[in-house]
Amino acid sequence: MYGSSDAAAPAAAYEFVDQMNAGVVRTGADLLCSLLQQAGVDVIFGYPGGAVLPIYDALYSSSLRHILTRHEQGAIHAAEGYARVTGRPGVVLATSGPGATNLVTGIADAYMDSTPLVVLTGQVVTESIGRDAFQEADIVGITMPITKHNYQVRDIDTLPQVIADAFHIATTGRPGPVLIDLPKSVTSGPARDAVLPAPDARGYRVPGHPSDEALTAIQDAIRQARKPLLYVGGGIISAGAAETLRQFARVNQIPVTSTLLGLGGFPAHDELFVGMLGMHGTYAANQAITNCDLLIALGVRFDDRVTGKLQRFSPHSKKIHVDIDPAEIGKNVPVDIAVVADVGLTLQALAADRLSADTGEWRAQIAAWEAEWPLRYRADDTCLKPQAVIELIAKRTRGEAIVTTEVGQHQMWAALFYPFSEPRKFVTSGGLGTMGYGFPSALGAQVALPGETVVCIAGDASFQMNIQELQTMVDYALPVKIAVINNRFLGMVRQWQQFFYDRRYAESRISSPDFVKVANAYGVLGLRASTFDEAKVAIEQAFAHEGPVVIDFVVQEEENVFPMVPPGKGTDEMTLEWEG
Amino acid sequence: MERTISVLVNDRPGVLARIAGMFSRRGFNIASITVGTAEEEGLSRMTIVSSGDDAMALQIVAQLQKLIDVIEVHDISRDQTVKRELALVKVHITKTTRPEIAHILEPFRVSIVDVGHASLTVQATGDVQKIDALIGLLRPFGVAEIARTGVTALLRSGVLESGYAGADTPYRPLIEADATNDDDLFETERE
């Protein structure tokens, strides 16, 4: 085969070149680009290397936009950011071996948070597969447990169907990452142009409408409930069901709590919203989940960070669980009414009638909990409070920015103190908890939506995990505002060490470079604020600036995230403040 | 309880790894697994014997269904099925034990597929209990080697028409096991 090795028959090669010149055939890589465009791809995040040289050569003359990052992990998190703010699949391209393995964290992250990705990896020539060739890694084997599906294309004729199926699988049902491994001999070999076929994955079925029995059971349960609670997650956003949810909740006056990934799926300012639940949920949300008599779980997976100790999770409630993934139902918590269906179609079918009895007493109880322990922090004039920074950013952006976060304390403060009112505005790594996610995902979000204000709320440690992407931001003139909540610690690790390891701060104190100088070295505006007043000025200056900005917020070192459900405790056993 | 799960899969490279990997990473047990071509070209049928309570069985089925290369999954543990396993057992013989062994083998309707001076190899087909019983009886004579295929299974005729839930519904009515499900130990086998 042409291009597969130096020993390939020269006659065949000449024949191929002749055919190419005649326009009869092109390379597999040209076909790939054509199919990607037919699938609606406009931008690829990637990094070149030996095994993807044919693909990069085809991209050179293609109208597909390519964003060159400084690390493959930056590319895949950017693609995740792109996917999360648009709902369209993010597309990533990396070379074989180390290029592919550098994607693994991002693939696992996308799998946990149901983010649609199509990941393209180069592979050594087919003849060398399995022989430990240079830059060979079994990326199909490595990513089997962390992809929704993956492929290795050994025959160019199968590529059109693989591309069609990959995009279909990544974006439908419960979205997720799909990887396509492309040996160099296939992308450099001859190919005929092809029309993208209809998807045809026989073993793949996407649940749709709920059954009439399920709907009746849900309706009956809501009619009988006195203390119903909607527990909603990322599935609401994936299903595009935020508006339907709002109508349903309002018509029936049912309070709503959200998971981390569900934030924005229901407006934060709505009086029915009781806030995020779980380990760092609000007092009212965790009291509501513990005391409700009907739990309506929509597009959620009963994650351990939500449920706390399973035996104490919502012990008095009848439980309805609607999810598009049958494997999520009953996985962690047994439920009374299991509905495998599209959560949006289910809500549409339910939205027609007012079902709920008077929930006034229940809502009054929740309001009392909110009054008893509202979300708050202790103001301190001697230092800058991290929560105050989030509030200032929220005020300046009127709660309308796209906010990405890294992972840790700042992430929880962003979730609690930034009022998300629309879906696809909050981009954060929930399931995997990936430090280094927030900054590149902000770049991807800004690439997707150039007109939007994109803020990355970062920690001083997390930001350093993919800080090299500053140059990517500069190259593509992406005006992302990076707010580094700098407490000189791995804040969440330190918080756990304070609570559970007797303040033995093992390796959690972490140093940083001067972020203002780092920003300047990249040609980016750098600002610093160490007091509330300085923070106000810096934020004003940053958002008035047209280009990207790094703001180093030097905040109080030993501030903690509250409320907190300690690990192994029930959601009703919150620590509201630290007295130790 | 013991679970028998019948899985129709695409006959593609890596499918066995996908399934075995899912079982191991989710902590599901595999007692035996058999794979072979199915009735339709391009498909294989796997019979997986596992164990677990009803909740775990539902998870196994649902997680299997999520795999794109899985076409159909059925938990046939409580259905009326034909279950068979093939075993090859090499047993030591002497002049004195040989007639005794032949006597033991007779009601099992096994075939002797290889004979030497010091050992003979028996091929037995049947359900697990029958194979276990046979091996138990041969052990005192000295069993040199055993190779067992693991259980493979199909639903009995007639079951399919009555409430055989499709792959779309992981929740299926439980059918009480019937006495006819358990094969007679000394049932006649035809080669």
PDB file of N, CA and C in Angstrom, chain B residues 114-158:
ATOM      1  N   ASP B 114      -9.910 -40.612  23.278  1.00  0.00           N
ATOM      2  CA  ASP B 114      -8.482 -40.930  23.137  1.00  0.00           C
ATOM      3  C   ASP B 114      -8.118 -41.969  24.195  1.00  0.00           C
ATOM      4  N   VAL B 115      -7.375 -42.979  23.787  1.00  0.00           N
ATOM      5  CA  VAL B 115      -6.974 -44.013  24.742  1.00  0.00           C
ATOM      6  C   VAL B 115      -5.480 -44.281  24.623  1.00  0.00           C
ATOM      7  N   GLY B 116      -4.806 -44.348  25.734  1.00  0.00           N
ATOM      8  CA  GLY B 116      -3.392 -44.734  25.747  1.00  0.00           C
ATOM      9  C   GLY B 116      -3.192 -45.843  26.761  1.00  0.00           C
ATOM     10  N   HIS B 117      -1.919 -46.195  27.018  1.00  0.00           N
ATOM     11  CA  HIS B 117      -1.665 -47.243  27.998  1.00  0.00           C
ATOM     12  C   HIS B 117      -1.901 -46.760  29.415  1.00  0.00           C
ATOM     13  N   ALA B 118      -1.594 -45.511  29.629  1.00  0.00           N
ATOM     14  CA  ALA B 118      -1.652 -45.018  31.012  1.00  0.00           C
ATOM     15  C   ALA B 118      -2.837 -44.106  31.277  1.00  0.00           C
ATOM     16  N   SER B 119      -3.493 -43.650  30.225  1.00  0.00           N
ATOM     17  CA  SER B 119      -4.623 -42.743  30.465  1.00  0.00           C
ATOM     18  C   SER B 119      -5.612 -42.831  29.317  1.00  0.00           C
ATOM     19  N   LEU B 120      -6.815 -42.342  29.589  1.00  0.00           N
ATOM     20  CA  LEU B 120      -7.780 -42.188  28.510  1.00  0.00           C
ATOM     21  C   LEU B 120      -8.480 -40.845  28.679  1.00  0.00           C
ATOM     22  N   THR B 121      -8.992 -40.319  27.551  1.00  0.00           N
ATOM     23  CA  THR B 121      -9.644 -39.016  27.593  1.00  0.00           C
ATOM     24  C   THR B 121     -11.111 -39.176  27.266  1.00  0.00           C
ATOM     25  N   VAL B 122     -11.909 -38.597  28.151  1.00  0.00           N
ATOM     26  CA  VAL B 122     -13.358 -38.717  28.038  1.00  0.00           C
ATOM     27  C   VAL B 122     -13.914 -37.383  27.594  1.00  0.00           C
ATOM     28  N   GLN B 123     -14.855 -37.436  26.673  1.00  0.00           N
ATOM     29  CA  GLN B 123     -15.562 -36.219  26.290  1.00  0.00           C
ATOM     30  C   GLN B 123     -16.979 -36.314  26.826  1.00  0.00           C
ATOM     31  N   ALA B 124     -17.345 -35.322  27.654  1.00  0.00           N
ATOM     32  CA  ALA B 124     -18.682 -35.338  28.258  1.00  0.00           C
ATOM     33  C   ALA B 124     -19.414 -34.054  27.904  1.00  0.00           C
ATOM     34  N   THR B 125     -20.690 -34.170  27.637  1.00  0.00           N
ATOM     35  CA  THR B 125     -21.511 -32.995  27.365  1.00  0.00           C
ATOM     36  C   THR B 125     -22.731 -33.047  28.272  1.00  0.00           C
ATOM     37  N   GLY B 126     -23.098 -31.881  28.797  1.00  0.00           N
ATOM     38  CA  GLY B 126     -24.294 -31.871  29.634  1.00  0.00           C
ATOM     39  C   GLY B 126     -24.331 -30.596  30.443  1.00  0.00           C
ATOM     40  N   ASP B 127     -25.199 -30.567  31.427  1.00  0.00           N
ATOM     41  CA  ASP B 127     -25.213 -29.376  32.265  1.00  0.00           C
ATOM     42  C   ASP B 127     -24.084 -29.470  33.293  1.00  0.00           C
ATOM     43  N   VAL B 128     -23.901 -28.397  34.007  1.00  0.00           N
ATOM     44  CA  VAL B 128     -22.742 -28.290  34.897  1.00  0.00           C
ATOM     45  C   VAL B 128     -22.756 -29.373  35.955  1.00  0.00           C
ATOM     46  N   GLN B 129     -23.953 -29.681  36.477  1.00  0.00           N
ATOM     47  CA  GLN B 129     -24.050 -30.672  37.546  1.00  0.00           C
ATOM     48  C   GLN B 129     -23.580 -32.037  37.071  1.00  0.00           C
ATOM     49  N   LYS B 130     -23.939 -32.346  35.841  1.00  0.00           N
ATOM     50  CA  LYS B 130     -23.545 -33.652  35.303  1.00  0.00           C
ATOM     51  C   LYS B 130     -22.026 -33.744  35.152  1.00  0.00           C
ATOM     52  N   ILE B 131     -21.440 -32.693  34.611  1.00  0.00           N
ATOM     53  CA  ILE B 131     -19.978 -32.693  34.425  1.00  0.00           C
ATOM     54  C   ILE B 131     -19.285 -32.779  35.786  1.00  0.00           C
ATOM     55  N   ASP B 132     -19.801 -31.983  36.746  1.00  0.00           N
ATOM     56  CA  ASP B 132     -19.215 -32.011  38.088  1.00  0.00           C
ATOM     57  C   ASP B 132     -19.282 -33.420  38.679  1.00  0.00           C
ATOM     58  N   ALA B 133     -20.436 -34.044  38.485  1.00  0.00           N
ATOM     59  CA  ALA B 133     -20.627 -35.393  39.044  1.00  0.00           C
ATOM     60  C   ALA B 133     -19.650 -36.382  38.421  1.00  0.00           C
ATOM     61  N   LEU B 134     -19.491 -36.272  37.111  1.00  0.00           N
ATOM     62  CA  LEU B 134     -18.589 -37.171  36.408  1.00  0.00           C
ATOM     63  C   LEU B 134     -17.152 -36.999  36.917  1.00  0.00           C
ATOM     64  N   ILE B 135     -16.732 -35.749  37.022  1.00  0.00           N
ATOM     65  CA  ILE B 135     -15.363 -35.493  37.467  1.00  0.00           C
ATOM     66  C   ILE B 135     -15.164 -35.993  38.894  1.00  0.00           C
ATOM     67  N   GLY B 136     -16.196 -35.783  39.710  1.00  0.00           N
ATOM     68  CA  GLY B 136     -16.123 -36.249  41.093  1.00  0.00           C
ATOM     69  C   GLY B 136     -15.916 -37.749  41.172  1.00  0.00           C
ATOM     70  N   LEU B 137     -16.578 -38.480  40.282  1.00  0.00           N
ATOM     71  CA  LEU B 137     -16.449 -39.932  40.299  1.00  0.00           C
ATOM     72  C   LEU B 137     -15.102 -40.400  39.753  1.00  0.00           C
ATOM     73  N   LEU B 138     -14.536 -39.596  38.839  1.00  0.00           N
ATOM     74  CA  LEU B 138     -13.265 -40.015  38.237  1.00  0.00           C
ATOM     75  C   LEU B 138     -12.048 -39.642  39.095  1.00  0.00           C
ATOM     76  N   ARG B 139     -12.215 -38.651  39.973  1.00  0.00           N
ATOM     77  CA  ARG B 139     -11.079 -38.144  40.746  1.00  0.00           C
ATOM     78  C   ARG B 139     -10.306 -39.235  41.496  1.00  0.00           C
ATOM     79  N   PRO B 140     -10.998 -40.189  42.152  1.00  0.00           N
ATOM     80  CA  PRO B 140     -10.252 -41.218  42.900  1.00  0.00           C
ATOM     81  C   PRO B 140      -9.287 -42.012  42.025  1.00  0.00           C
ATOM     82  N   PHE B 141      -9.518 -42.056  40.723  1.00  0.00           N
ATOM     83  CA  PHE B 141      -8.620 -42.811  39.840  1.00  0.00           C
ATOM     84  C   PHE B 141      -7.423 -41.976  39.401  1.00  0.00           C
ATOM     85  N   GLY B 142      -7.486 -40.689  39.688  1.00  0.00           N
ATOM     86  CA  GLY B 142      -6.386 -39.825  39.281  1.00  0.00           C
ATOM     87  C   GLY B 142      -6.689 -39.101  37.987  1.00  0.00           C
ATOM     88  N   VAL B 143      -7.154 -37.871  38.105  1.00  0.00           N
ATOM     89  CA  VAL B 143      -7.451 -37.065  36.922  1.00  0.00           C
ATOM     90  C   VAL B 143      -6.198 -36.279  36.561  1.00  0.00           C
ATOM     91  N   ALA B 144      -5.704 -36.479  35.349  1.00  0.00           N
ATOM     92  CA  ALA B 144      -4.472 -35.800  34.922  1.00  0.00           C
ATOM     93  C   ALA B 144      -4.743 -34.381  34.450  1.00  0.00           C
ATOM     94  N   GLU B 145      -5.769 -34.214  33.607  1.00  0.00           N
ATOM     95  CA  GLU B 145      -6.064 -32.891  33.050  1.00  0.00           C
ATOM     96  C   GLU B 145      -7.561 -32.751  32.827  1.00  0.00           C
ATOM     97  N   ILE B 146      -8.036 -31.520  32.979  1.00  0.00           N
ATOM     98  CA  ILE B 146      -9.443 -31.215  32.671  1.00  0.00           C
ATOM     99  C   ILE B 146      -9.478 -29.968  31.797  1.00  0.00           C
ATOM    100  N   ALA B 147     -10.279 -30.003  30.747  1.00  0.00           N
ATOM    101  CA  ALA B 147     -10.564 -28.789  29.974  1.00  0.00           C
ATOM    102  C   ALA B 147     -12.073 -28.680  29.830  1.00  0.00           C
ATOM    103  N   ARG B 148     -12.636 -27.555  30.334  1.00  0.00           N
ATOM    104  CA  ARG B 148     -14.093 -27.363  30.253  1.00  0.00           C
ATOM    105  C   ARG B 148     -14.374 -26.116  29.418  1.00  0.00           C
ATOM    106  N   THR B 149     -15.428 -26.141  28.655  1.00  0.00           N
ATOM    107  CA  THR B 149     -15.730 -25.009  27.766  1.00  0.00           C
ATOM    108  C   THR B 149     -16.439 -23.877  28.480  1.00  0.00           C
ATOM    109  N   GLY B 150     -17.057 -24.156  29.618  1.00  0.00           N
ATOM    110  CA  GLY B 150     -17.980 -23.175  30.200  1.00  0.00           C
ATOM    111  C   GLY B 150     -19.348 -23.353  29.581  1.00  0.00           C
ATOM    112  N   VAL B 151     -20.338 -22.793  30.238  1.00  0.00           N
ATOM    113  CA  VAL B 151     -21.730 -23.048  29.836  1.00  0.00           C
ATOM    114  C   VAL B 151     -22.092 -22.208  28.622  1.00  0.00           C
ATOM    115  N   THR B 152     -22.789 -22.838  27.698  1.00  0.00           N
ATOM    116  CA  THR B 152     -23.444 -22.078  26.649  1.00  0.00           C
ATOM    117  C   THR B 152     -24.922 -22.412  26.710  1.00  0.00           C
ATOM    118  N   ALA B 153     -25.772 -21.461  26.327  1.00  0.00           N
ATOM    119  CA  ALA B 153     -27.202 -21.648  26.604  1.00  0.00           C
ATOM    120  C   ALA B 153     -28.068 -20.999  25.547  1.00  0.00           C
ATOM    121  N   LEU B 154     -29.254 -21.560  25.368  1.00  0.00           N
ATOM    122  CA  LEU B 154     -30.302 -20.961  24.538  1.00  0.00           C
ATOM    123  C   LEU B 154     -31.627 -21.133  25.255  1.00  0.00           C
ATOM    124  N   LEU B 155     -32.559 -20.223  24.968  1.00  0.00           N
ATOM    125  CA  LEU B 155     -33.905 -20.382  25.508  1.00  0.00           C
ATOM    126  C   LEU B 155     -34.558 -21.589  24.862  1.00  0.00           C
ATOM    127  N   ARG B 156     -35.396 -22.275  25.639  1.00  0.00           N
ATOM    128  CA  ARG B 156     -36.139 -23.398  25.080  1.00  0.00           C
ATOM    129  C   ARG B 156     -37.216 -22.881  24.130  1.00  0.00           C
ATOM    130  N   SER B 157     -37.623 -23.698  23.183  1.00  0.00           N
ATOM    131  CA  SER B 157     -38.680 -23.322  22.241  1.00  0.00           C
ATOM    132  C   SER B 157     -39.940 -23.000  23.011  1.00  0.00           C
ATOM    133  N   GLY B 158     -40.637 -21.957  22.536  1.00  0.00           N
ATOM    134  CA  GLY B 158     -41.889 -21.590  23.184  1.00  0.00           C
ATOM    135  C   GLY B 158     -41.722 -20.446  24.152  1.00  0.00           C
TER     136      GLY B 158
END
